[in-house]
PDB file of C-alpha atoms in Angstrom:
ATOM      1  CA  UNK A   1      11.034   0.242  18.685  1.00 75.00           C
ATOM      2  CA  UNK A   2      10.515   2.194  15.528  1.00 83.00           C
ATOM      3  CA  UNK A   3       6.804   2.600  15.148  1.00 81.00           C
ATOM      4  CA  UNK A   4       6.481   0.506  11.823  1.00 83.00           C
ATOM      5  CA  UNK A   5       8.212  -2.166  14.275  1.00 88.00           C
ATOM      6  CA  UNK A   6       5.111  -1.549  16.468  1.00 85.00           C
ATOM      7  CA  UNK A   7       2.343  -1.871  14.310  1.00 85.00           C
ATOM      8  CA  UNK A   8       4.334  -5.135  12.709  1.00 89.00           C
ATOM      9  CA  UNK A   9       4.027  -6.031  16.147  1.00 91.00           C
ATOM     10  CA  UNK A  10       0.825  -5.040  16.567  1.00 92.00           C
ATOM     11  CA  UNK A  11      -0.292  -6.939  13.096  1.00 92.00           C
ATOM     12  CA  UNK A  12       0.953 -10.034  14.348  1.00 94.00           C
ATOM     13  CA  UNK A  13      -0.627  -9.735  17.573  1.00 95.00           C
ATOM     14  CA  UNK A  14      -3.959  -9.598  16.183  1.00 95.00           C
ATOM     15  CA  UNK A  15      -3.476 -12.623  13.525  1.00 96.00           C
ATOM     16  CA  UNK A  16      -2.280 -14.438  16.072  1.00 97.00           C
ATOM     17  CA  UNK A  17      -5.101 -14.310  18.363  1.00 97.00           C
ATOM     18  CA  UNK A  18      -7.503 -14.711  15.483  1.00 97.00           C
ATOM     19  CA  UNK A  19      -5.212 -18.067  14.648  1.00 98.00           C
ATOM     20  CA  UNK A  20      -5.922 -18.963  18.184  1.00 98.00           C
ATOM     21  CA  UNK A  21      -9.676 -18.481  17.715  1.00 98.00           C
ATOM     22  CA  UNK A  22      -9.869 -20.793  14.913  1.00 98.00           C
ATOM     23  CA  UNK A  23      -8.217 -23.476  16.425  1.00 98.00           C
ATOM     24  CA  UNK A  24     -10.418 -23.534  18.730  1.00 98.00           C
ATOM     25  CA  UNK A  25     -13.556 -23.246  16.501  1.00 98.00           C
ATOM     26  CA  UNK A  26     -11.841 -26.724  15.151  1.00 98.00           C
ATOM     27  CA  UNK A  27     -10.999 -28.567  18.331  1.00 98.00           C
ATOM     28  CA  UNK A  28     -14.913 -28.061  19.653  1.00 98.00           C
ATOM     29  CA  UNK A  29     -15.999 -29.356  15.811  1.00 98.00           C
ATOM     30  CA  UNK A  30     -14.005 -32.089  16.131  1.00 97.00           C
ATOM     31  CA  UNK A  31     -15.318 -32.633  19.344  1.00 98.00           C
ATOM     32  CA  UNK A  32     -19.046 -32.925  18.375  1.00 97.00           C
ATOM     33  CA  UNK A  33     -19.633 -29.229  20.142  1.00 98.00           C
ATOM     34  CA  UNK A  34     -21.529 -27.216  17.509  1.00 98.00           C
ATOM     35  CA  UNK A  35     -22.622 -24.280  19.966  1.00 98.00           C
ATOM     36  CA  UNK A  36     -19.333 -23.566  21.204  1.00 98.00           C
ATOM     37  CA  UNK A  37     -17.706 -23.627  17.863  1.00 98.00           C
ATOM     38  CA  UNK A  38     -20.173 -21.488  16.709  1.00 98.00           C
ATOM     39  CA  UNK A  39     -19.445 -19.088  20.284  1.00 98.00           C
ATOM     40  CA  UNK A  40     -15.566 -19.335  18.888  1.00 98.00           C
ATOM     41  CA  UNK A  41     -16.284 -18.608  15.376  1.00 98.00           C
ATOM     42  CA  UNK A  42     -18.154 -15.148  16.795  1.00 98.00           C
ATOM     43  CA  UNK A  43     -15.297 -14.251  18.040  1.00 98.00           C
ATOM     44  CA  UNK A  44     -12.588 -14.908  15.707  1.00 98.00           C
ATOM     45  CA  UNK A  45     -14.908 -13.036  13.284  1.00 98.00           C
ATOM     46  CA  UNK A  46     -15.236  -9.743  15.393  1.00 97.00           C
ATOM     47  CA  UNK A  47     -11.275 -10.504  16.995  1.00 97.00           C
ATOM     48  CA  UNK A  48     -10.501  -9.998  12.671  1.00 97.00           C
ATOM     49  CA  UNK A  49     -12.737  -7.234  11.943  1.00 95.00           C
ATOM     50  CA  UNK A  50     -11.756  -4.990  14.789  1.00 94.00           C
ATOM     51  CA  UNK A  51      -8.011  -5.819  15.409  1.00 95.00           C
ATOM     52  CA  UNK A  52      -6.975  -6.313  11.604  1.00 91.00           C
ATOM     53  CA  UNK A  53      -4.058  -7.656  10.320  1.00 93.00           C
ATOM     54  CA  UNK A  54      -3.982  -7.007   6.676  1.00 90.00           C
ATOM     55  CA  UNK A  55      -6.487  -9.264   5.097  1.00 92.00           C
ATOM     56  CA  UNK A  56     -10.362  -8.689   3.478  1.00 93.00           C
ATOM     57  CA  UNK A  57     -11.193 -12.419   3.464  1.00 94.00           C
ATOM     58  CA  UNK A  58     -10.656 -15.167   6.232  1.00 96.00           C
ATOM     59  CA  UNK A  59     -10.804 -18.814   4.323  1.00 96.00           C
ATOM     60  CA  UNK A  60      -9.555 -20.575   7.641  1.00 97.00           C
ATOM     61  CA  UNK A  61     -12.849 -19.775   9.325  1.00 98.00           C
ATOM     62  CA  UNK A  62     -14.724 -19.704   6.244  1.00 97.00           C
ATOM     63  CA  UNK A  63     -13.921 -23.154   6.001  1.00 97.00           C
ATOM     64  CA  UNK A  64     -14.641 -24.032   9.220  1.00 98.00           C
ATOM     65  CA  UNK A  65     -18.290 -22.500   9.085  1.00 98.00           C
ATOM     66  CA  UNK A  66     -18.755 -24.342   5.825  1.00 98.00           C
ATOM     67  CA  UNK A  67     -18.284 -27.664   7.894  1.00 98.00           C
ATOM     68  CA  UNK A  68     -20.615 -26.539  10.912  1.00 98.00           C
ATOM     69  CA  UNK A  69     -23.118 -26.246   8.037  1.00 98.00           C
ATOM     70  CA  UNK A  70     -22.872 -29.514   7.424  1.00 97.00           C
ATOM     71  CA  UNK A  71     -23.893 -30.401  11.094  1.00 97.00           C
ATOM     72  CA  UNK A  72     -27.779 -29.141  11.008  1.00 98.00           C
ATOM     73  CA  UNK A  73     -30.344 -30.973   9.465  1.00 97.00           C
ATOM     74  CA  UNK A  74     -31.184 -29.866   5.247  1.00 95.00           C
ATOM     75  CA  UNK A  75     -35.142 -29.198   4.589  1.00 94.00           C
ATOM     76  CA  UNK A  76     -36.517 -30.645   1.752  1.00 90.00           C
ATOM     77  CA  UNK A  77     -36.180 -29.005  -1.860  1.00 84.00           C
ATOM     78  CA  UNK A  78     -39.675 -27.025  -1.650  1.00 84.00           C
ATOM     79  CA  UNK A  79     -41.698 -28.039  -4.470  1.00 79.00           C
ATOM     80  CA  UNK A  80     -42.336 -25.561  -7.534  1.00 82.00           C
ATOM     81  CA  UNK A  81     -44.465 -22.300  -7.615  1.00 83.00           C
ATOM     82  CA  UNK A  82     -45.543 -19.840  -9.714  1.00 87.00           C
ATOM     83  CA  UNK A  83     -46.782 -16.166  -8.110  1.00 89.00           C
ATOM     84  CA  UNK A  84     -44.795 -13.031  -7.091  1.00 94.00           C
ATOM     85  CA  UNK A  85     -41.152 -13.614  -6.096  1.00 96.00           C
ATOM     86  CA  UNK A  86     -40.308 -13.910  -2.731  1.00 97.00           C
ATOM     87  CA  UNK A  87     -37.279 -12.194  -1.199  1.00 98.00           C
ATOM     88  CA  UNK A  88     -36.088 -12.369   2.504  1.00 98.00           C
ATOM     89  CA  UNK A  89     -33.958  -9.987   3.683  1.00 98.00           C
ATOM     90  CA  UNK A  90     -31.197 -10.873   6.359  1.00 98.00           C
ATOM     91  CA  UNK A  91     -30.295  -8.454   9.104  1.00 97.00           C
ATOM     92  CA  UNK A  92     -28.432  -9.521  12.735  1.00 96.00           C
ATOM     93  CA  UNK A  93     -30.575  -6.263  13.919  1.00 93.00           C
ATOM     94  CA  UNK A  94     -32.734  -3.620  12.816  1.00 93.00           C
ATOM     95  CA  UNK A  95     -32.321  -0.369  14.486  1.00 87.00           C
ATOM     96  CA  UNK A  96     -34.909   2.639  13.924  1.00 82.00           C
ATOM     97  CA  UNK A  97     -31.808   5.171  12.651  1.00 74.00           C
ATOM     98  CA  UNK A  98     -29.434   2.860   9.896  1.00 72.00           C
ATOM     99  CA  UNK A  99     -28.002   2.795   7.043  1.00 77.00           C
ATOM    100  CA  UNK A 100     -29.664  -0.944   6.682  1.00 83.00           C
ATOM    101  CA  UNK A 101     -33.009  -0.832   8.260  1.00 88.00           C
ATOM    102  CA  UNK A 102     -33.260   2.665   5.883  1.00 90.00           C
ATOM    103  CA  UNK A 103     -31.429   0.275   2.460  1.00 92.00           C
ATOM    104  CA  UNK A 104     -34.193  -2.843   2.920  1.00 95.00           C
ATOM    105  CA  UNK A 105     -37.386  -0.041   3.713  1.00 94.00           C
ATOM    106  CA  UNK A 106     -36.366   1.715   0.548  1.00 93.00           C
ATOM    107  CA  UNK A 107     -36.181  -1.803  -1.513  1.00 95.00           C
ATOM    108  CA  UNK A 108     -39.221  -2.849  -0.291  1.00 95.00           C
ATOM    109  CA  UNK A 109     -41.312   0.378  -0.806  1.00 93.00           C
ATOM    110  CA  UNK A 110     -39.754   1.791  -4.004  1.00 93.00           C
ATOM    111  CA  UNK A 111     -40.493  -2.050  -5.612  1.00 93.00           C
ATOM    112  CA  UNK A 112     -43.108  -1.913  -8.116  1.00 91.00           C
ATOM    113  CA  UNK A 113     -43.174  -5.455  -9.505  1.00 93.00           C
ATOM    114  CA  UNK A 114     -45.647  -7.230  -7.151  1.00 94.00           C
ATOM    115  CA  UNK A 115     -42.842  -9.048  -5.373  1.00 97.00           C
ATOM    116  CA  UNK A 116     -42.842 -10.135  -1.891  1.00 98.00           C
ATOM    117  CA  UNK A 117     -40.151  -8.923   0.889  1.00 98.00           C
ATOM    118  CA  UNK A 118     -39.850 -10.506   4.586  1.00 98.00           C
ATOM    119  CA  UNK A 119     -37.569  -9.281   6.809  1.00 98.00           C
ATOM    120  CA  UNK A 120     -35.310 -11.677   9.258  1.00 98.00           C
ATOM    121  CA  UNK A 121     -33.650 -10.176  12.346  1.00 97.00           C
ATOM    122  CA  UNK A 122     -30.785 -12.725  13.829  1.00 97.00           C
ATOM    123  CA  UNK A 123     -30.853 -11.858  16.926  1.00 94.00           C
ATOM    124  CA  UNK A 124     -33.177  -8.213  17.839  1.00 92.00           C
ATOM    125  CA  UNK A 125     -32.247  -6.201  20.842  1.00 88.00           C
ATOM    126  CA  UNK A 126     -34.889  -3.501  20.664  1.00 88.00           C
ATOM    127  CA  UNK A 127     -38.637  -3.306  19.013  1.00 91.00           C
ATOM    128  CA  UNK A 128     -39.111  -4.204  15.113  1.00 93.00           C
ATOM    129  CA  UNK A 129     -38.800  -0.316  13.770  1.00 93.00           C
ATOM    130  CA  UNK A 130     -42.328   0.575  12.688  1.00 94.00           C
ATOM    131  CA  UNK A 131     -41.159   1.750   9.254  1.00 93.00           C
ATOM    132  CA  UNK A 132     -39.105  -1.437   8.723  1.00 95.00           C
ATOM    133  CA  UNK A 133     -42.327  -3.450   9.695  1.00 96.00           C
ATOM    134  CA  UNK A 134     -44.979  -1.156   7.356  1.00 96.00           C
ATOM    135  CA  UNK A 135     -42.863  -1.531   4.458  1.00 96.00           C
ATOM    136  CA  UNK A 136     -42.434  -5.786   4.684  1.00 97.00           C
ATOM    137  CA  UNK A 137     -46.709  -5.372   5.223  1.00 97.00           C
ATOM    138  CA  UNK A 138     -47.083  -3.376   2.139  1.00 97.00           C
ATOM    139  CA  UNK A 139     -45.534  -5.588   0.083  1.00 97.00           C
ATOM    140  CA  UNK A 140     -47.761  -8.797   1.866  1.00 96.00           C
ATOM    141  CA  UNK A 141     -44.702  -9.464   3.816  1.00 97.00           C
ATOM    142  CA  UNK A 142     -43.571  -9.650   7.569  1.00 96.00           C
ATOM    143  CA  UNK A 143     -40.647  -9.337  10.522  1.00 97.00           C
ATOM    144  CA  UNK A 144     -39.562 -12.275  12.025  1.00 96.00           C
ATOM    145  CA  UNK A 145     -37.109 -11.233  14.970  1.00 96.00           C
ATOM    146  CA  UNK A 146     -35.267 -13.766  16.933  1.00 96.00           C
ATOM    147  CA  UNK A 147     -34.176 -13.440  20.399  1.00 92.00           C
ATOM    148  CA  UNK A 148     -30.805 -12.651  21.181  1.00 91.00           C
ATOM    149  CA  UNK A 149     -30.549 -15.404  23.654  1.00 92.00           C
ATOM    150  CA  UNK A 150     -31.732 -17.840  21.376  1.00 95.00           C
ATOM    151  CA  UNK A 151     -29.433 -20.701  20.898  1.00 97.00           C
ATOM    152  CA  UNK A 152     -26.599 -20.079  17.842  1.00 98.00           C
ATOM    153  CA  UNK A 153     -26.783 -23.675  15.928  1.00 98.00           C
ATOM    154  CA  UNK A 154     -30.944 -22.388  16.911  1.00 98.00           C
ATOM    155  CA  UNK A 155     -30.799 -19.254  14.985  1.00 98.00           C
ATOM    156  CA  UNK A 156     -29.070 -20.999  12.069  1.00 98.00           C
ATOM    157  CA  UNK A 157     -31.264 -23.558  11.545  1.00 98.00           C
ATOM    158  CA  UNK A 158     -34.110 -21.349  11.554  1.00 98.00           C
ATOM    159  CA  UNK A 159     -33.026 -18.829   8.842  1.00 98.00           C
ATOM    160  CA  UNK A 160     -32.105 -22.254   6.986  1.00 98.00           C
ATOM    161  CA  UNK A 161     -35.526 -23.634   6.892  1.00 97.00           C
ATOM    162  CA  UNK A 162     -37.208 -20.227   6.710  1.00 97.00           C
ATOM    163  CA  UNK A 163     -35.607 -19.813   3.492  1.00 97.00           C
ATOM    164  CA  UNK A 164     -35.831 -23.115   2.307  1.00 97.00           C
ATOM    165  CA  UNK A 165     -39.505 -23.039   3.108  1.00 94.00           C
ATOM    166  CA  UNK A 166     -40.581 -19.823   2.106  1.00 94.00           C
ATOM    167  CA  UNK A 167     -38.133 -17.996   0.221  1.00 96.00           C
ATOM    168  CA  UNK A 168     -36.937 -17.380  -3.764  1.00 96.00           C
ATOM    169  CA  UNK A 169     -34.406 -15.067  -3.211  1.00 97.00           C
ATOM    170  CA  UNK A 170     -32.390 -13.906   0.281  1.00 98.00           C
ATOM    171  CA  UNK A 171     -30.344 -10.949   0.913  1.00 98.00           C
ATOM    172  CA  UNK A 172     -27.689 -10.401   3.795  1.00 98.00           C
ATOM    173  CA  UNK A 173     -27.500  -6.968   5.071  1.00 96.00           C
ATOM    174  CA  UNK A 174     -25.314  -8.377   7.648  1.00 96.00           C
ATOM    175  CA  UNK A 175     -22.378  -7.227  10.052  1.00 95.00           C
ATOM    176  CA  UNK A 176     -18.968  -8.167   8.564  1.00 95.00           C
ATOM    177  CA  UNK A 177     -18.562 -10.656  11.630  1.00 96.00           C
ATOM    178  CA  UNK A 178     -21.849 -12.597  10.532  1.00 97.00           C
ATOM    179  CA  UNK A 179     -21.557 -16.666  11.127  1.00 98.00           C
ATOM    180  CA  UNK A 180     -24.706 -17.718  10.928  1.00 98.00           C
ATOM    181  CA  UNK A 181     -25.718 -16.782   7.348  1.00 98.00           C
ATOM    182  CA  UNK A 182     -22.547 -18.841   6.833  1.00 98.00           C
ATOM    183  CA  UNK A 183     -23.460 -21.606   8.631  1.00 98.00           C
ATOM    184  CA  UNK A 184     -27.433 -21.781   7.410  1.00 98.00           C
ATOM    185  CA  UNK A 185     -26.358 -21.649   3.668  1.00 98.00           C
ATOM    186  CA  UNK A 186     -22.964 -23.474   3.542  1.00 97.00           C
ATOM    187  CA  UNK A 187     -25.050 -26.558   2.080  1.00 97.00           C
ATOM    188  CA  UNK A 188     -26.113 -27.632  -1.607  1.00 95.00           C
ATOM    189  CA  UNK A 189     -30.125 -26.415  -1.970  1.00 94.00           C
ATOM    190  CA  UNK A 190     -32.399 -23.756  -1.056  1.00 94.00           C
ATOM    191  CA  UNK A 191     -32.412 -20.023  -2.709  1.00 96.00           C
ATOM    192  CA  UNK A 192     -29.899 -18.047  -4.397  1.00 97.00           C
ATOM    193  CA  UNK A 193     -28.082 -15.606  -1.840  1.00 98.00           C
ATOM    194  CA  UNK A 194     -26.949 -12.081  -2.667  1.00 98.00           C
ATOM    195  CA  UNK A 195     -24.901 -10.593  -0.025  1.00 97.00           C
ATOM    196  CA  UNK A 196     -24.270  -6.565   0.180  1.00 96.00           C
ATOM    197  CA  UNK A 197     -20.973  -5.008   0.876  1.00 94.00           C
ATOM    198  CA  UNK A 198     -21.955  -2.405   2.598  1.00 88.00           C
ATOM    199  CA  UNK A 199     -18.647  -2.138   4.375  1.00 85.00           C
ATOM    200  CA  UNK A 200     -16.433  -2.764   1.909  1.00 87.00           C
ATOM    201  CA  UNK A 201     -12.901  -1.391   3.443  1.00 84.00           C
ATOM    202  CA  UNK A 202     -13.213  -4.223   6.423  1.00 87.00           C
ATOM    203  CA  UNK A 203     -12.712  -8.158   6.524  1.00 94.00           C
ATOM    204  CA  UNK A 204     -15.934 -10.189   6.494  1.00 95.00           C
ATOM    205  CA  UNK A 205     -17.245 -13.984   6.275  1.00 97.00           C
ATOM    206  CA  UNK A 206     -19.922 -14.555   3.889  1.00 96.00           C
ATOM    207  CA  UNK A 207     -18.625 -14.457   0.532  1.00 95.00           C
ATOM    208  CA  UNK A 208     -18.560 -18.499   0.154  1.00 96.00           C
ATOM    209  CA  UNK A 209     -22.154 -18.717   0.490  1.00 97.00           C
ATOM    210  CA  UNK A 210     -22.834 -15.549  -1.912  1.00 97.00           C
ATOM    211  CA  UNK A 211     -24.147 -16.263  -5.216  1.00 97.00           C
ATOM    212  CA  UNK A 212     -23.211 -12.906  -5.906  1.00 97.00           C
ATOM    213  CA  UNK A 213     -21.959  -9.525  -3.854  1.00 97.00           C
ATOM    214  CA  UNK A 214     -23.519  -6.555  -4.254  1.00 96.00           C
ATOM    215  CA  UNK A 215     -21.675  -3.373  -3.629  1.00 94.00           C
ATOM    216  CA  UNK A 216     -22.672  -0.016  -3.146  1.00 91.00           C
ATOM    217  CA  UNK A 217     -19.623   1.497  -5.216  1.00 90.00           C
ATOM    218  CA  UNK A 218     -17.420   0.147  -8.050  1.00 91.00           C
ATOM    219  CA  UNK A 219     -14.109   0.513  -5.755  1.00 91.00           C
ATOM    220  CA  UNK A 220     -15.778  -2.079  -3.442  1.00 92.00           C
ATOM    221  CA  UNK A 221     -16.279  -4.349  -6.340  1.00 92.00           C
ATOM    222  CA  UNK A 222     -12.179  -4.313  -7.778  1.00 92.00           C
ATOM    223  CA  UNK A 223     -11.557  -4.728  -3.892  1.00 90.00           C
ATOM    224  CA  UNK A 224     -13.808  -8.018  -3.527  1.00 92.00           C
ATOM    225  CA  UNK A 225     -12.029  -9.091  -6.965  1.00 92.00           C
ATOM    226  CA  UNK A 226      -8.301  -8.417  -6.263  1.00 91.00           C
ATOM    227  CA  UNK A 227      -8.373  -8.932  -2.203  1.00 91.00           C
ATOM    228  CA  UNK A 228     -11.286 -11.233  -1.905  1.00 93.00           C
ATOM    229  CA  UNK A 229     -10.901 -13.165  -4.577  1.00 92.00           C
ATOM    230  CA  UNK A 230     -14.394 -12.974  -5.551  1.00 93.00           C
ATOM    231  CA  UNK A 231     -15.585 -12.870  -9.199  1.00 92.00           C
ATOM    232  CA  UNK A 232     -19.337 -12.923  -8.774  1.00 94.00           C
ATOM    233  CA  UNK A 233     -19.985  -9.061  -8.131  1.00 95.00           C
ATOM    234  CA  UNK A 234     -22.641  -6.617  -9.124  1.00 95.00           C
ATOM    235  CA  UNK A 235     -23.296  -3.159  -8.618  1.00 93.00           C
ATOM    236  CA  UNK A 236     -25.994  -2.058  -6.915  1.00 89.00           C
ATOM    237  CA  UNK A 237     -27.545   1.187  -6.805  1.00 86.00           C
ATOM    238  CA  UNK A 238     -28.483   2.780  -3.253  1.00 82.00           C
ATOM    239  CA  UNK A 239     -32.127   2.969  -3.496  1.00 80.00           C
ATOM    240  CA  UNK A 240     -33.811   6.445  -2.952  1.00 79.00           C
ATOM    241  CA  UNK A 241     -37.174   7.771  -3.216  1.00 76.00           C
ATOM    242  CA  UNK A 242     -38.350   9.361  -6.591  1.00 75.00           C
ATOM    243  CA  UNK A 243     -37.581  12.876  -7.036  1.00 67.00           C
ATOM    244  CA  UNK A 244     -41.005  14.116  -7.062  1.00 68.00           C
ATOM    245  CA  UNK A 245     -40.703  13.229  -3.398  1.00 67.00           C
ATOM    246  CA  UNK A 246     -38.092  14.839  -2.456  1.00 69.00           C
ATOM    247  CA  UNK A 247     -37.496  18.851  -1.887  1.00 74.00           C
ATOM    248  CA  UNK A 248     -36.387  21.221  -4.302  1.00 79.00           C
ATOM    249  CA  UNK A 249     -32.754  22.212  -4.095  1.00 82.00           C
ATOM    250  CA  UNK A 250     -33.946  25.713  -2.212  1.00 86.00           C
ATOM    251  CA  UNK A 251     -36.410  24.495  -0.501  1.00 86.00           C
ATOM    252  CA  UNK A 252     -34.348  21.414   1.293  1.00 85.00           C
ATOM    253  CA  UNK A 253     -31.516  24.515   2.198  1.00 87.00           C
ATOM    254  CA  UNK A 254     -34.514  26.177   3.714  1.00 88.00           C
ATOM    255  CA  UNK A 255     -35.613  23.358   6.064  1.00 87.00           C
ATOM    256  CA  UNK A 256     -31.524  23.046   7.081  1.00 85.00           C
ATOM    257  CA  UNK A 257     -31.444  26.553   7.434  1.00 88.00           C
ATOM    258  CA  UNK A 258     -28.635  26.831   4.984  1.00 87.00           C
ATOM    259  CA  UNK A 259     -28.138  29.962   2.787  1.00 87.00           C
ATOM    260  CA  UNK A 260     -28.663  29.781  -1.013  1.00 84.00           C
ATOM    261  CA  UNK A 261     -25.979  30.999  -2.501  1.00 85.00           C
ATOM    262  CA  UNK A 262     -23.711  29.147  -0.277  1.00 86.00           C
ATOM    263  CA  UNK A 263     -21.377  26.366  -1.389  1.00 91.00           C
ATOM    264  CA  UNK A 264     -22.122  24.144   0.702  1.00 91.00           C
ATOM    265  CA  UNK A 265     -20.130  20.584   1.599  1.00 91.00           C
ATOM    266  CA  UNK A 266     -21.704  17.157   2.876  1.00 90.00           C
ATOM    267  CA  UNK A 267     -20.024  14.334   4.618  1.00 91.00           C
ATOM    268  CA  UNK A 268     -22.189  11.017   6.076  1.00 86.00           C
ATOM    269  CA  UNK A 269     -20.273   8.473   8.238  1.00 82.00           C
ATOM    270  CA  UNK A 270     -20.133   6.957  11.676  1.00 80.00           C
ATOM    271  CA  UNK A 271     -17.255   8.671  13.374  1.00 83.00           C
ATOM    272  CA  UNK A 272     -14.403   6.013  13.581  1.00 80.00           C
ATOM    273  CA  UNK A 273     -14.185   6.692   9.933  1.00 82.00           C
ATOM    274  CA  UNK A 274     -12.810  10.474  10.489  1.00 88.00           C
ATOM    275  CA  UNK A 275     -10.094   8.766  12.396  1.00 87.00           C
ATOM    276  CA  UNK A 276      -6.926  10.049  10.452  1.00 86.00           C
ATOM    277  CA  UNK A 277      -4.229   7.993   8.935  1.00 79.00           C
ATOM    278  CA  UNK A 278      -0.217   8.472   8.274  1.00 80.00           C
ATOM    279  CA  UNK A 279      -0.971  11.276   5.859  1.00 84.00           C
ATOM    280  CA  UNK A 280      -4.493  11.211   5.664  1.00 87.00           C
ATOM    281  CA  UNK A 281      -6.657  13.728   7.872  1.00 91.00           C
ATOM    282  CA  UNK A 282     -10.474  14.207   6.501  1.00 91.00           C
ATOM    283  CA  UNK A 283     -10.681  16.680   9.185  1.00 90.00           C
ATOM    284  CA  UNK A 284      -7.592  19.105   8.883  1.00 92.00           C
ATOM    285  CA  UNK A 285      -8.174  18.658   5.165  1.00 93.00           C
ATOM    286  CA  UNK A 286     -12.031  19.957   5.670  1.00 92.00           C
ATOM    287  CA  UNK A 287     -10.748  22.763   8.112  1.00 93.00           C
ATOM    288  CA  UNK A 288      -8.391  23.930   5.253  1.00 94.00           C
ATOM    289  CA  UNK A 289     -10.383  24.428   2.728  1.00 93.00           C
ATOM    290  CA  UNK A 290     -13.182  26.165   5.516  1.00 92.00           C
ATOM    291  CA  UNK A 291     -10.713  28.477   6.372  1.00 94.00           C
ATOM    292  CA  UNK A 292      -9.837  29.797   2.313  1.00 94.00           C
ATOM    293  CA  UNK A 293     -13.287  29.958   1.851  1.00 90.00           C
ATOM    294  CA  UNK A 294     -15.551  31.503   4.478  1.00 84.00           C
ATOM    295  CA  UNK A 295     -18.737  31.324   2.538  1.00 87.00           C
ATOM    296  CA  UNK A 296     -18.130  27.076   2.613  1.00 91.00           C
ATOM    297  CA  UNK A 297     -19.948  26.071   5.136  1.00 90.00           C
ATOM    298  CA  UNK A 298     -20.093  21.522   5.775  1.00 91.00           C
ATOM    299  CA  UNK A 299     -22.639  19.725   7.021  1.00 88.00           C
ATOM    300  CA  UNK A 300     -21.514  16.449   8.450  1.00 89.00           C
ATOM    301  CA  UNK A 301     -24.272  13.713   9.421  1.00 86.00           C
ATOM    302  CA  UNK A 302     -22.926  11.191  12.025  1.00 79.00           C
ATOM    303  CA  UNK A 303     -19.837  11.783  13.367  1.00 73.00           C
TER     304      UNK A 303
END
């Protein structure tokens, strides 16, 4: 076989499996069996985002979460309050080293306005990171973690009614194979939800819940519009510490030990996404240009 035969192949494969996955989230609905469905929907969301096929958005199990909402009991409308607003911020986990714990630290801390900011962990392998937890307290906030063996309809139903309850606005910093934020606010009621898409170039379940999407670039936001079909998107700044906080442009090469007058190159990812492509290669491209130009030198965080 040719090898666009074999990654047709290989395409089909993987929809096909996910296909299988949501039948199967359906046949346990039908059958009354919310905690399995919810086990299948898990894993036609991850089967999706790591064995692709070709698509950003998945309205077969979108649709299918929307109608396992619809199986857990709706809090009552809170009644109205005035006094700071209150946001809760939506994580599956919080590790000490991310790119999310780091994202909802920095929104809490660099907020001036008097607002409010919990933290809720889905399901929390490891200890609350002390930074994560000392920004929610500044702000008269808190960490609520959930245990990872804690039921999934469980886990829904208690980010539900924790928003409902206490809650003006919510965030999702979630993974791209998230159900439950689904699930908890695929009803009529409770707060707005923003959700951030902070991995815009894979498939994930959330945006039928979303208010709006925020995303970190304005590439992410034309790919929500024309592959998502979302229009409800926003642009959202990363948020970083005043400058006054932050070295001088010598004095941060000093603490790297890089030379002044050098030109000097930066690159930040996890290191599946150096993996190269039919006629892409970030690597080959970066050894290139290191090897015209001795006095280049790149730093690369992650990989």
């Amino acid at each position: 076989m040719s090898r666009a035969a074999v990654a047709a192949t290989r395409l089909a494969l993987n929809e096909a499996v996910f296909e299988w996955c949501v039948r199967n989230v359906r046949r346990r609905l039908d059958q009354g069996e919310l905690e399995p469905a919810l086990a299948w929907s898990v894993l036609a969301a991850r089967s999706a985002v790591h064995h692709g096929f070709g698509r950003l958005a998945l309205p077969a199990l979108e649709g299918a979460l929307l109608e396992a909402a619809t199986r857990l009991p709706v809090p009552a409308e809170p009644a109205a309050r005035s006094g700071p607003t209150r946001w809760l911020h939506v994580m599956d986990r919080a590790a000490t080293l991310g790119g999310h714990s780091a994202l909802v630290e920095r929104w809490a801390s660099l907020d001036r306005s008097g607002d409010r900011h919990r933290a809720f962990l889905l399901g929390q392998r490891e200890p609350i990171p002390p930074r994560l937890a000392a920004a929610m307290a500044a702000t008269g906030g808190d960490v609520t973690a959930l245990a990872l063996d804690t039921p999934l309809a469980d886990r829904a139903l208690r980010l539900r009614e924790e928003a409902w309850r206490s809650a003006d606005r919510v965030v999702l910093h979630v993974h791209p194979w998230s159900v439950l934020p689904v699930v908890a606010f695929g009803v009529a009621g409770g707060p707005p939800v923003a959700l951030l898409n902070h991995l815009s170039q894979h498939v994930w379940v959330g945006g039928s819940v979303a208010d709006v999407v925020l995303s970190l670039r304005a590439s992410a936001v034309e790919w929500s519009r024309a592959h998502r079909g979302i229009a409800r998107n926003a642009l959202l700044p990363i948020p970083l510490p005043p400058v006054r906080e932050r070295p001088d442009r010598a004095e941060a090469r000093r603490m790297l030990g890089l030379p002044a007058e050098a030109c000097v190159l930066l690159t930040v990812g996890h290191h599946y996404k150096y993996r190269p492509l039919p006629g892409l290669d970030f690597l080959e491209a970066a050894a290139t240009i290191l090897r015209a130009r001795p006095h280049v030198q790149l730093l690369a965080v992650g990989p």
